[in-house]
mmCIF file of C-alpha atoms in Angstrom:
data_model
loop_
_atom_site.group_PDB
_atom_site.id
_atom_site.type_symbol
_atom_site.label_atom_id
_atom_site.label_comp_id
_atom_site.label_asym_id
_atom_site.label_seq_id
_atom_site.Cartn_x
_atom_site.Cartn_y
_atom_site.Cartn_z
ATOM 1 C CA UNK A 23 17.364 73.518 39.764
ATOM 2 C CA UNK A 24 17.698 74.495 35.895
ATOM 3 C CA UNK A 25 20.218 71.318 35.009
ATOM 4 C CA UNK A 26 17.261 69.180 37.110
ATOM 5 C CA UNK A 27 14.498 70.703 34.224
ATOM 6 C CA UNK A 28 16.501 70.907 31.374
ATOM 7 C CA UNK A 29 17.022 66.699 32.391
ATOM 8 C CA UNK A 30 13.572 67.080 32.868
ATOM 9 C CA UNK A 31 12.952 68.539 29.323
ATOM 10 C CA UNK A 32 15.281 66.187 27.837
ATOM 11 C CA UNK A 33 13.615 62.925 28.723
ATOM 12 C CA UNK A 34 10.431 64.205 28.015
ATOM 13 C CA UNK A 35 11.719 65.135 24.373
ATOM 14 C CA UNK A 36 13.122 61.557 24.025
ATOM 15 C CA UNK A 37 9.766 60.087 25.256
ATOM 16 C CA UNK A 38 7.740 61.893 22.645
ATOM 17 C CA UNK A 39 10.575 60.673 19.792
ATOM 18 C CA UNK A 40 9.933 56.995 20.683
ATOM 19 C CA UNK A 41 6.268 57.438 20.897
ATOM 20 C CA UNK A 42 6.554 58.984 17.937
ATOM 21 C CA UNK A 43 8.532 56.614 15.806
ATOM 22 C CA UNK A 44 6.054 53.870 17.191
ATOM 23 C CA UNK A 45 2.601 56.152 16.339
ATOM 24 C CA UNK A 46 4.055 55.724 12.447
ATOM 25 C CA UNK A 47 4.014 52.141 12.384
ATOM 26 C CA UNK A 48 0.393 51.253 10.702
ATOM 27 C CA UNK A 49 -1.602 48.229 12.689
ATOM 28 C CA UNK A 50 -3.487 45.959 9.890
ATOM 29 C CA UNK A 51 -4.127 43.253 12.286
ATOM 30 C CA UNK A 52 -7.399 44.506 12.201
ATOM 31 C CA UNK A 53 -8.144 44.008 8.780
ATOM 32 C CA UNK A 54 -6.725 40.568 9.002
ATOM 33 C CA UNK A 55 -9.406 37.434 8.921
ATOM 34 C CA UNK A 56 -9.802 34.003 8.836
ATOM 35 C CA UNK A 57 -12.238 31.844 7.353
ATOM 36 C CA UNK A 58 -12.590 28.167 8.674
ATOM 37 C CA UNK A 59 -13.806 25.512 6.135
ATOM 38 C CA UNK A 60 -14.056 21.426 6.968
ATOM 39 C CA UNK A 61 -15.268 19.189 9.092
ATOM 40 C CA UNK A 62 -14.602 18.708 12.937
ATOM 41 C CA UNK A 63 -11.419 17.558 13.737
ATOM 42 C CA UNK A 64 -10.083 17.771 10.208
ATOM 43 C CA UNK A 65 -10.975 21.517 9.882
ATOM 44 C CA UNK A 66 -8.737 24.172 7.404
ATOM 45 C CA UNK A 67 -8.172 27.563 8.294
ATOM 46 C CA UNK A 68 -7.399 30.195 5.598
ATOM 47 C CA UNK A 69 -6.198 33.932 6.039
ATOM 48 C CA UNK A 70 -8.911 36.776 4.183
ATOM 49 C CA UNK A 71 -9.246 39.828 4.624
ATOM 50 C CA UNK A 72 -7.958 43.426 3.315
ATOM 51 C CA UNK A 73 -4.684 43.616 5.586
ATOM 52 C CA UNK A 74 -2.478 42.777 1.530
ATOM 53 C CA UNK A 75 -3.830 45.434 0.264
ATOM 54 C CA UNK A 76 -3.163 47.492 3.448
ATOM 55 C CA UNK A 77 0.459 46.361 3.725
ATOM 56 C CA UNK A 78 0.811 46.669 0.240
ATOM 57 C CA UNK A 79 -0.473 50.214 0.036
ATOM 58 C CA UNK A 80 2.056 51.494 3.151
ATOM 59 C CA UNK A 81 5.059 49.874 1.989
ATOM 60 C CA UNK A 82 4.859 51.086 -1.856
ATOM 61 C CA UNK A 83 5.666 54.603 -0.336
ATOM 62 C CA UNK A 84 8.689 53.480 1.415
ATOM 63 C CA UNK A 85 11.650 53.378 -0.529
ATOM 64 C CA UNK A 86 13.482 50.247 -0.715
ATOM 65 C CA UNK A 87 11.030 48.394 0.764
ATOM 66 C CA UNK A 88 8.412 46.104 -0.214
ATOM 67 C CA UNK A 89 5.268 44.065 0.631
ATOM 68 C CA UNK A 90 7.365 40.671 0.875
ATOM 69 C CA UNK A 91 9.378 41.853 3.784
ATOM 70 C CA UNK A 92 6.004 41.823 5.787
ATOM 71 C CA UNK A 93 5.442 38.269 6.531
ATOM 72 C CA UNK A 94 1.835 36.941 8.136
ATOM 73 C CA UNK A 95 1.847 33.899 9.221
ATOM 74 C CA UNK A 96 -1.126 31.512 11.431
ATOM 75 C CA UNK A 97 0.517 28.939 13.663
ATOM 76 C CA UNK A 98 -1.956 25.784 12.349
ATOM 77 C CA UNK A 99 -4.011 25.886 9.445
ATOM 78 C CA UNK A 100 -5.294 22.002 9.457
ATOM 79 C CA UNK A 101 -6.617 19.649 11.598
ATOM 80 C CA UNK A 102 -8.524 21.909 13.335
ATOM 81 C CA UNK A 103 -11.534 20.740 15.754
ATOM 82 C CA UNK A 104 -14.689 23.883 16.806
ATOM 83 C CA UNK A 105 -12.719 25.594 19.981
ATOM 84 C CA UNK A 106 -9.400 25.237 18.613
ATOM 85 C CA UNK A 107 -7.521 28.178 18.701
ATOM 86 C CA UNK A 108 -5.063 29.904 15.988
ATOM 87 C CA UNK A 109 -2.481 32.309 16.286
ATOM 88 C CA UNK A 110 -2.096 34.653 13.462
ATOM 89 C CA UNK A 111 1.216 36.789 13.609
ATOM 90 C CA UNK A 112 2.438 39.707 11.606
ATOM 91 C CA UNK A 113 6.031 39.866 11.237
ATOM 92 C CA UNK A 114 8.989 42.308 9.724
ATOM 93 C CA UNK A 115 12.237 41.660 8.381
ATOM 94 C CA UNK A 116 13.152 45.068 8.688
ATOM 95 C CA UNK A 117 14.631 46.573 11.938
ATOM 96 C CA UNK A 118 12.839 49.322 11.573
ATOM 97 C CA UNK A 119 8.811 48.346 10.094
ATOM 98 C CA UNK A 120 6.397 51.108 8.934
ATOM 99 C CA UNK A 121 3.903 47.985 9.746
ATOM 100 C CA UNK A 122 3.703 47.174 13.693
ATOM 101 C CA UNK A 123 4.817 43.484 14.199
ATOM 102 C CA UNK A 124 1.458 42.138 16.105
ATOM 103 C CA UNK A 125 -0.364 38.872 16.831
ATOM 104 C CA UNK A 126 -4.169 38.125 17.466
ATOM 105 C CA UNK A 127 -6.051 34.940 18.280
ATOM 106 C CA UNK A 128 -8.703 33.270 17.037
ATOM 107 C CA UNK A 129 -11.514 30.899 17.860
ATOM 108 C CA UNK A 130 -12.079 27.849 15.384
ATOM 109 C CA UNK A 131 -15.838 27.866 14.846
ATOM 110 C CA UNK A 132 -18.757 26.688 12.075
ATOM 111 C CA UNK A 133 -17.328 23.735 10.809
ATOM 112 C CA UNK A 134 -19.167 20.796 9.615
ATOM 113 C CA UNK A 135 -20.369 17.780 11.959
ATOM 114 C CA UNK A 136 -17.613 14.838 10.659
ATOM 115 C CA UNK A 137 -17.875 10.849 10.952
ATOM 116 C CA UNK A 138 -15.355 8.194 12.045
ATOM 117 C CA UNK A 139 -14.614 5.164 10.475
ATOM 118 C CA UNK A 140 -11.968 2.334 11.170
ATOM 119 C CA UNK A 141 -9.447 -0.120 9.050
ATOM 120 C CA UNK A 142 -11.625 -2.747 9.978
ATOM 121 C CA UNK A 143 -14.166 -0.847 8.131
ATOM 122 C CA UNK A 144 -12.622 -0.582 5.202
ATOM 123 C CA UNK A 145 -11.554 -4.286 5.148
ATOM 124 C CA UNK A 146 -15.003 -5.362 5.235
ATOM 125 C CA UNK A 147 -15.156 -3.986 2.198
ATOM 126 C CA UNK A 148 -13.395 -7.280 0.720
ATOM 127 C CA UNK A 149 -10.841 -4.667 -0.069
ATOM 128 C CA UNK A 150 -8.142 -7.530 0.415
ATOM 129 C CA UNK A 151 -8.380 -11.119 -0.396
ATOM 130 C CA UNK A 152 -6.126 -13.867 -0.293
ATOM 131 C CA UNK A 153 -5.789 -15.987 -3.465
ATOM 132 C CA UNK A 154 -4.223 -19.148 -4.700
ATOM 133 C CA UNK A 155 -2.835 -22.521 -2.672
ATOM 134 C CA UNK A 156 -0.613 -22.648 0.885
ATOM 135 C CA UNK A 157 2.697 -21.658 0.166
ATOM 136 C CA UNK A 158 1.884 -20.246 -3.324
ATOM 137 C CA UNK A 159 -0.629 -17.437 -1.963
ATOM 138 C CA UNK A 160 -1.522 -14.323 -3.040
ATOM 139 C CA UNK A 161 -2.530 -10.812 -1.616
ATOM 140 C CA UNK A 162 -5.047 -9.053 -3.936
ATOM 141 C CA UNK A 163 -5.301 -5.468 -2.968
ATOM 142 C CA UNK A 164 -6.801 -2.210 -3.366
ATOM 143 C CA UNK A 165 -3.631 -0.035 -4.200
ATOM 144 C CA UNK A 166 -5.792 3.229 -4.211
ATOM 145 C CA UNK A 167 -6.725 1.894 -0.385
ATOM 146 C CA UNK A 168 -4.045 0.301 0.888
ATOM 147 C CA UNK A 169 -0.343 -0.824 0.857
ATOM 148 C CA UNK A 170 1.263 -4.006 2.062
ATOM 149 C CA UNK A 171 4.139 -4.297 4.744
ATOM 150 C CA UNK A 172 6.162 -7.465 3.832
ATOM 151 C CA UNK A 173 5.568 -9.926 1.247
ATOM 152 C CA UNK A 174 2.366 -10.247 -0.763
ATOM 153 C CA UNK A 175 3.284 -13.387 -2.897
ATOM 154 C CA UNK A 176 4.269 -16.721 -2.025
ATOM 155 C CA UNK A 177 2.064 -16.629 1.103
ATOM 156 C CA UNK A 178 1.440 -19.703 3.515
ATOM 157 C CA UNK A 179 -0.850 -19.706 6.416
ATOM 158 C CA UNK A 180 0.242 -18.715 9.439
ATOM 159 C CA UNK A 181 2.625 -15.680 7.762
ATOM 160 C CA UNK A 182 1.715 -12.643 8.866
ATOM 161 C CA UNK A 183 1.100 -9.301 6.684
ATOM 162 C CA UNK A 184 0.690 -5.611 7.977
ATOM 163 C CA UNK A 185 -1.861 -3.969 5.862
ATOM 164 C CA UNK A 186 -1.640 0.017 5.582
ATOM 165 C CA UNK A 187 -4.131 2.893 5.168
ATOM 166 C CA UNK A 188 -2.713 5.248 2.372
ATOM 167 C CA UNK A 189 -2.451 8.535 3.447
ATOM 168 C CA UNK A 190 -3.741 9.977 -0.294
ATOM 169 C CA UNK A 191 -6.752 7.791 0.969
ATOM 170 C CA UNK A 192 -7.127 8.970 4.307
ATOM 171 C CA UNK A 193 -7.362 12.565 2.585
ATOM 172 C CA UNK A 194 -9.663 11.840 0.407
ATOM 173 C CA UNK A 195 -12.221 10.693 2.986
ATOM 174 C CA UNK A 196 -11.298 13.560 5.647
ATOM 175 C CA UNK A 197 -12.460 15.470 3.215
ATOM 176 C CA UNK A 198 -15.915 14.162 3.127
ATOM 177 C CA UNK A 199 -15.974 14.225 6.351
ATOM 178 C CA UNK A 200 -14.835 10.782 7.413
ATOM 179 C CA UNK A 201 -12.251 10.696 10.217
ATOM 180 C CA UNK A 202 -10.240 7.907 11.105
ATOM 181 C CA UNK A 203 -10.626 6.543 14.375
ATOM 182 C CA UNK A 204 -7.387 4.604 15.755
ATOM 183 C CA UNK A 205 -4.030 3.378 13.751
ATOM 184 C CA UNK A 206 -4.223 3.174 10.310
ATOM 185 C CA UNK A 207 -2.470 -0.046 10.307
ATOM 186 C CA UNK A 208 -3.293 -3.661 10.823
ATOM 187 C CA UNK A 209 -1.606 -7.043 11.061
ATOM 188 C CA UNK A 210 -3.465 -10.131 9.208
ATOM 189 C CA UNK A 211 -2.470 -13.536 9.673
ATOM 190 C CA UNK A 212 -2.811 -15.370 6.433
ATOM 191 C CA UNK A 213 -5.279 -18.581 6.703
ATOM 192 C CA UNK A 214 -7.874 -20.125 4.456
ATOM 193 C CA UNK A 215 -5.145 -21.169 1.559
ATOM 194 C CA UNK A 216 -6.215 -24.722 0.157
ATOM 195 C CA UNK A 217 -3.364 -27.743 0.210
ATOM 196 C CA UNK A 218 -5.138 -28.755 -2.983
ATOM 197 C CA UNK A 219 -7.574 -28.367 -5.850
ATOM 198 C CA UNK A 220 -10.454 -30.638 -5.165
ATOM 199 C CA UNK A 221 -9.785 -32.106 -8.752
ATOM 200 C CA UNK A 222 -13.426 -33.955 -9.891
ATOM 201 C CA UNK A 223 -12.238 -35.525 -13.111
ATOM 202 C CA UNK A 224 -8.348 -36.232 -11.488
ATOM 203 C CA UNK A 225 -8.650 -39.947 -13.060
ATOM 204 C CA UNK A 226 -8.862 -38.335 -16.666
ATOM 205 C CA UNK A 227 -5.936 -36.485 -15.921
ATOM 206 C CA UNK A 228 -3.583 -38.701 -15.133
ATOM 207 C CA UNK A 229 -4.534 -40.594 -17.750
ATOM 208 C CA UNK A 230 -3.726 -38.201 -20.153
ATOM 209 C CA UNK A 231 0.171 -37.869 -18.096
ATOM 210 C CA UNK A 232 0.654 -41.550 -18.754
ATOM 211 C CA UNK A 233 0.720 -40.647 -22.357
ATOM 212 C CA UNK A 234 3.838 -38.482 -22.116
ATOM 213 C CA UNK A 235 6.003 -41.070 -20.380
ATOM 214 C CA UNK A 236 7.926 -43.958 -22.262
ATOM 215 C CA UNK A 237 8.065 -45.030 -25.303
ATOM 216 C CA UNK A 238 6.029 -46.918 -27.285
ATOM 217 C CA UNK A 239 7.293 -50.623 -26.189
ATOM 218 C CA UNK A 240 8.274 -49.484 -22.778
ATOM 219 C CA UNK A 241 6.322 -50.454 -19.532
ATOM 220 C CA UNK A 242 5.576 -47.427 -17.891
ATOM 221 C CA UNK A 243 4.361 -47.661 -14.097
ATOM 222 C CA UNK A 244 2.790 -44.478 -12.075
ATOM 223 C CA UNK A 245 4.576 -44.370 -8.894
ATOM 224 C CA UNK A 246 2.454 -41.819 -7.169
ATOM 225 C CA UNK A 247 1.278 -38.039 -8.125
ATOM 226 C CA UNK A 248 1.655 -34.906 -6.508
ATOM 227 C CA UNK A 249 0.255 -31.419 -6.319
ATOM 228 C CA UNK A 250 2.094 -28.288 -7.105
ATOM 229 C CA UNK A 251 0.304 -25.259 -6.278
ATOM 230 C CA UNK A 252 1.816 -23.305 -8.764
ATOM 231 C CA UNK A 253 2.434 -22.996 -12.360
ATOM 232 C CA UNK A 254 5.859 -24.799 -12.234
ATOM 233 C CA UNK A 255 7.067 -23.106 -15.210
ATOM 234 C CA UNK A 256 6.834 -19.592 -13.750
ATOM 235 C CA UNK A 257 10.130 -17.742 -14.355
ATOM 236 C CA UNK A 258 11.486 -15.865 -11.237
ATOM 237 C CA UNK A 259 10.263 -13.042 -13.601
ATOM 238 C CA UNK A 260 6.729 -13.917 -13.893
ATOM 239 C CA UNK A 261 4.312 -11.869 -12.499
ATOM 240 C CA UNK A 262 2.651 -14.274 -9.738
ATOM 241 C CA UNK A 263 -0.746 -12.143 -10.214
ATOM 242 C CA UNK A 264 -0.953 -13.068 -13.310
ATOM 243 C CA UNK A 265 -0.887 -17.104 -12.971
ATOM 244 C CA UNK A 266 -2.567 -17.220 -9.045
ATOM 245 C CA UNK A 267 -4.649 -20.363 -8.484
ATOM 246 C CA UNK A 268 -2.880 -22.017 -11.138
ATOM 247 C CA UNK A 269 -1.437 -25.585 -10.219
ATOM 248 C CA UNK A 270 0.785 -28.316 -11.585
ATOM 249 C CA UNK A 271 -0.140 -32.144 -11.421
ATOM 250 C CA UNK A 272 3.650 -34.105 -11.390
ATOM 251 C CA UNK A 273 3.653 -37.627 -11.474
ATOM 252 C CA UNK A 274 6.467 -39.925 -10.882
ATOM 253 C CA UNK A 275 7.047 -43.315 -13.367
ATOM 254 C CA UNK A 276 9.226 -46.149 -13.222
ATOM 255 C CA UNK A 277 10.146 -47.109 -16.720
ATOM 256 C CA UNK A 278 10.968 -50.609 -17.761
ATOM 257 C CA UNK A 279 12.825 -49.239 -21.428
ATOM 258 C CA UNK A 280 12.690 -52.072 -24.611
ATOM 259 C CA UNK A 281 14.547 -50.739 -27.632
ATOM 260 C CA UNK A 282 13.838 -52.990 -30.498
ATOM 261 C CA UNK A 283 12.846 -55.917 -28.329
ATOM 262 C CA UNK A 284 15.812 -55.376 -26.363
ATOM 263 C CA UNK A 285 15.358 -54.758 -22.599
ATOM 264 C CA UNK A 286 16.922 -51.729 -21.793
ATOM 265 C CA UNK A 287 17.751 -49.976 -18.337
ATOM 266 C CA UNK A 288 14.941 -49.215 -15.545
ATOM 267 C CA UNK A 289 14.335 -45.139 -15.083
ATOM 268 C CA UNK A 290 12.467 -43.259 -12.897
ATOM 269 C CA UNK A 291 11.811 -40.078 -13.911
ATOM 270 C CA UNK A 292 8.035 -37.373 -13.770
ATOM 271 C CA UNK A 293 6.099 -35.351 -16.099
ATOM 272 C CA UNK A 294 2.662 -33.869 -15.612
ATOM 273 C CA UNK A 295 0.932 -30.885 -16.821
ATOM 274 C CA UNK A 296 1.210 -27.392 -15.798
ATOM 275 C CA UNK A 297 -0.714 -23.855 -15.716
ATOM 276 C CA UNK A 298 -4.119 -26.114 -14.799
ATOM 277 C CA UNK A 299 -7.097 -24.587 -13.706
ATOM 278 C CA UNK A 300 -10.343 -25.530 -12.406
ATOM 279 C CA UNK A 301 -13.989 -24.644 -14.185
ATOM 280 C CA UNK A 302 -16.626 -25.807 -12.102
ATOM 281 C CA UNK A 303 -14.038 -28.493 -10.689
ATOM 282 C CA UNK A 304 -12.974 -30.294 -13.238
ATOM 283 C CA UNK A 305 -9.513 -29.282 -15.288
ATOM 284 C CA UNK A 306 -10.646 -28.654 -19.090
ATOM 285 C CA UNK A 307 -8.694 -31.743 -20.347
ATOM 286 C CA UNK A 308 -9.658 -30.687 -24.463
ATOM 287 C CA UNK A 309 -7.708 -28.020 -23.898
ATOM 288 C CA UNK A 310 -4.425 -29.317 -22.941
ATOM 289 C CA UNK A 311 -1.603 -28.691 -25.302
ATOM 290 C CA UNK A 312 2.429 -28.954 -25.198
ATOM 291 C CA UNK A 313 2.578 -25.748 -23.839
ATOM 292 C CA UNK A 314 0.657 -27.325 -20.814
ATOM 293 C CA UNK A 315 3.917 -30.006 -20.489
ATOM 294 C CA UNK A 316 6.037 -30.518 -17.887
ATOM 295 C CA UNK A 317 8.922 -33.049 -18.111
ATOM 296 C CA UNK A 318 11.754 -33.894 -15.529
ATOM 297 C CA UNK A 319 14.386 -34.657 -18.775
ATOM 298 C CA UNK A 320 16.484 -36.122 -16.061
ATOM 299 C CA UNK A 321 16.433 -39.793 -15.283
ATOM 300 C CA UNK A 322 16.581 -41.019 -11.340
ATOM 301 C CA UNK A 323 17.671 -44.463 -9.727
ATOM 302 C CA UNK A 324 14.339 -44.576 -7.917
ATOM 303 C CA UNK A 325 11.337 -42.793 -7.510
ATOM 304 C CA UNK A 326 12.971 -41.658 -4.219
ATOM 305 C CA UNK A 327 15.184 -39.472 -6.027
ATOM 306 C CA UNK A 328 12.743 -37.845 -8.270
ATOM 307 C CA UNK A 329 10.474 -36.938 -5.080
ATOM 308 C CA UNK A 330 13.636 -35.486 -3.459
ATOM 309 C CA UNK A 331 14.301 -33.673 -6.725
ATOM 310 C CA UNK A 332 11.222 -32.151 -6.882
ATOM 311 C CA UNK A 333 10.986 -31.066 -2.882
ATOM 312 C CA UNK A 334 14.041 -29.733 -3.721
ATOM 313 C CA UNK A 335 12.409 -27.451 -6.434
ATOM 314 C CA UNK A 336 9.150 -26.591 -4.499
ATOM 315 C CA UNK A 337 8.819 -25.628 -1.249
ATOM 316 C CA UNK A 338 5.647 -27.353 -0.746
ATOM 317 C CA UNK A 339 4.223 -30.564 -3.041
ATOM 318 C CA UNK A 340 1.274 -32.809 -1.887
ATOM 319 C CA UNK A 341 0.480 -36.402 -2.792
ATOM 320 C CA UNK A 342 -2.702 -37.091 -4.348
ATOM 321 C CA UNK A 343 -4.020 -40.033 -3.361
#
């Protein structure tokens, strides 16, 4: 009967030890807060409150031990929609905590009434616009808006492009309130690039070609001109933003050569002008100069070989008739 109390004793002591050692550990989840800040469905949540000064206060007494080994910690802190709820958790890296390791919830609540827009609403914008001639297009772009999956020079119709909401942008608007309803991506198929320029004074032009070919006792015959809708003497390291809805005019001459009176050989060969531009339709001709000039300097056998030479060096060229 006395070994049964003494056990009796015993456990009792041992229960009063543990319940001890766990009556010293301080609970601050009380003083722990959180404000919510935002707009629905894009709401922040942000931990207030006094418990850093409370942990801060209990752990300075304890030697070797510091505030930083307390860790508090809430389980999602963006995002957040009214009725969401967060987690916040108070953790130890000790094994054994003068702070008790505890968790509470909370309800997300007061934040501000948000808006939705879509991609297609920003592209209505005339955010993106497609510039220049088929095969020689050109996506122009708001950077700060969007980026551009694939290519965005040297554009035909038909090509597709994927255009991309920027997350910095997406951001931004979420926090005005603006929430983006459905993907932030869309494909565009490319269309609306002209074949041509619609070139008004074309006549004067081509005039002003003849003048390059031959010499001066040669008879020079126009086999046929063509359209380039590019500024054929772009490098491979031009920038193509900086010469879009340029164009090249290329024709194609036989040449009957006479040196001195003395019939020479037959040549086929093309020049045209270069870096052209319209101005209310018509190419300033006044302002054509040798940098404008465009010569083959490379003689053909027929003017079959200088139109295979120069679909060779374009991907697309167009006969002006």
């Amino acid at each position: 009967m006395k070994l049964k109390k003494v056990g009796i004793a015993l456990c009792l002591s041992a229960s009063l030890l543990v319940l001890g050692a766990c009556s010293t550990q301080k609970s601050v989840i009380k003083d722990v807060k959180v404000d919510f800040s935002g707009y629905n469905h894009e709401g922040k949540a942000k931990l207030s409150g006094k418990y850093y000064d409370e942990i801060t206060e209990t752990m300075k007494k304890k030697e070797g031990m510091s505030a930083s080994d307390i860790l508090v910690k809430i389980d999602k802190s963006s995002g957040l929609t009214n009725g969401d709820k967060v987690k916040v958790s108070i953790l130890s890296k000790l094994k054994k905590s003068p702070i008790k390791p505890e968790s509470k919830t909370f309800t997300v609540s007061g934040l501000k009434k948000s808006t939705y827009y879509t991609i297609d609403d920003v592209l209505k914008d005339n955010e993106l616009k497609l510039a220049g001639f088929n095969h020689y297009g050109l996506a122009n772009y708001n950077k700060a808006k969007f980026s551009i999956g694939g290519k965005t020079t040297y554009l035909s119709n038909g090509d597709k492009i994927t255009v991309n909401l920027n997350n910095s942008y997406r951001e931004k608007e979420s926090d005005k309130g603006r929430i983006l309803k459905g993907s932030s991506s869309k494909e565009i198929q490319v269309s609306g690039l002209e074949e041509t320029a619609k070139i008004s004074n074309l006549d004067e032009l081509l005039a002003k070609t003849d003048s390059l070919a031959g010499g001066t006792n040669d008879t020079v015959t126009r086999q046929g001109s063509y359209f380039v809708g590019t500024n054929v003497k772009n490098s491979m390291f031009s920038d193509p933003s900086e010469t879009v809805g340029q164009f090249s005019v290329i024709s194609i001459y036989k040449i009957d050569q006479n040196m001195d009176g003395i019939k020479g050989p037959t040549i086929y060969t093309a020049y045209g002008y270069t870096g052209l531009e319209l101005k209310n339709g018509k190419v300033d001709i006044s302002s054509l100069n040798s940098g404008n000039e465009d010569g083959r300097y490379q003689n053909f056998k027929s003017d079959q070989e200088v139109l295979d030479s120069l679909k060779s060096s374009y991907s697309t060229i167009t006969e002006l008739k």
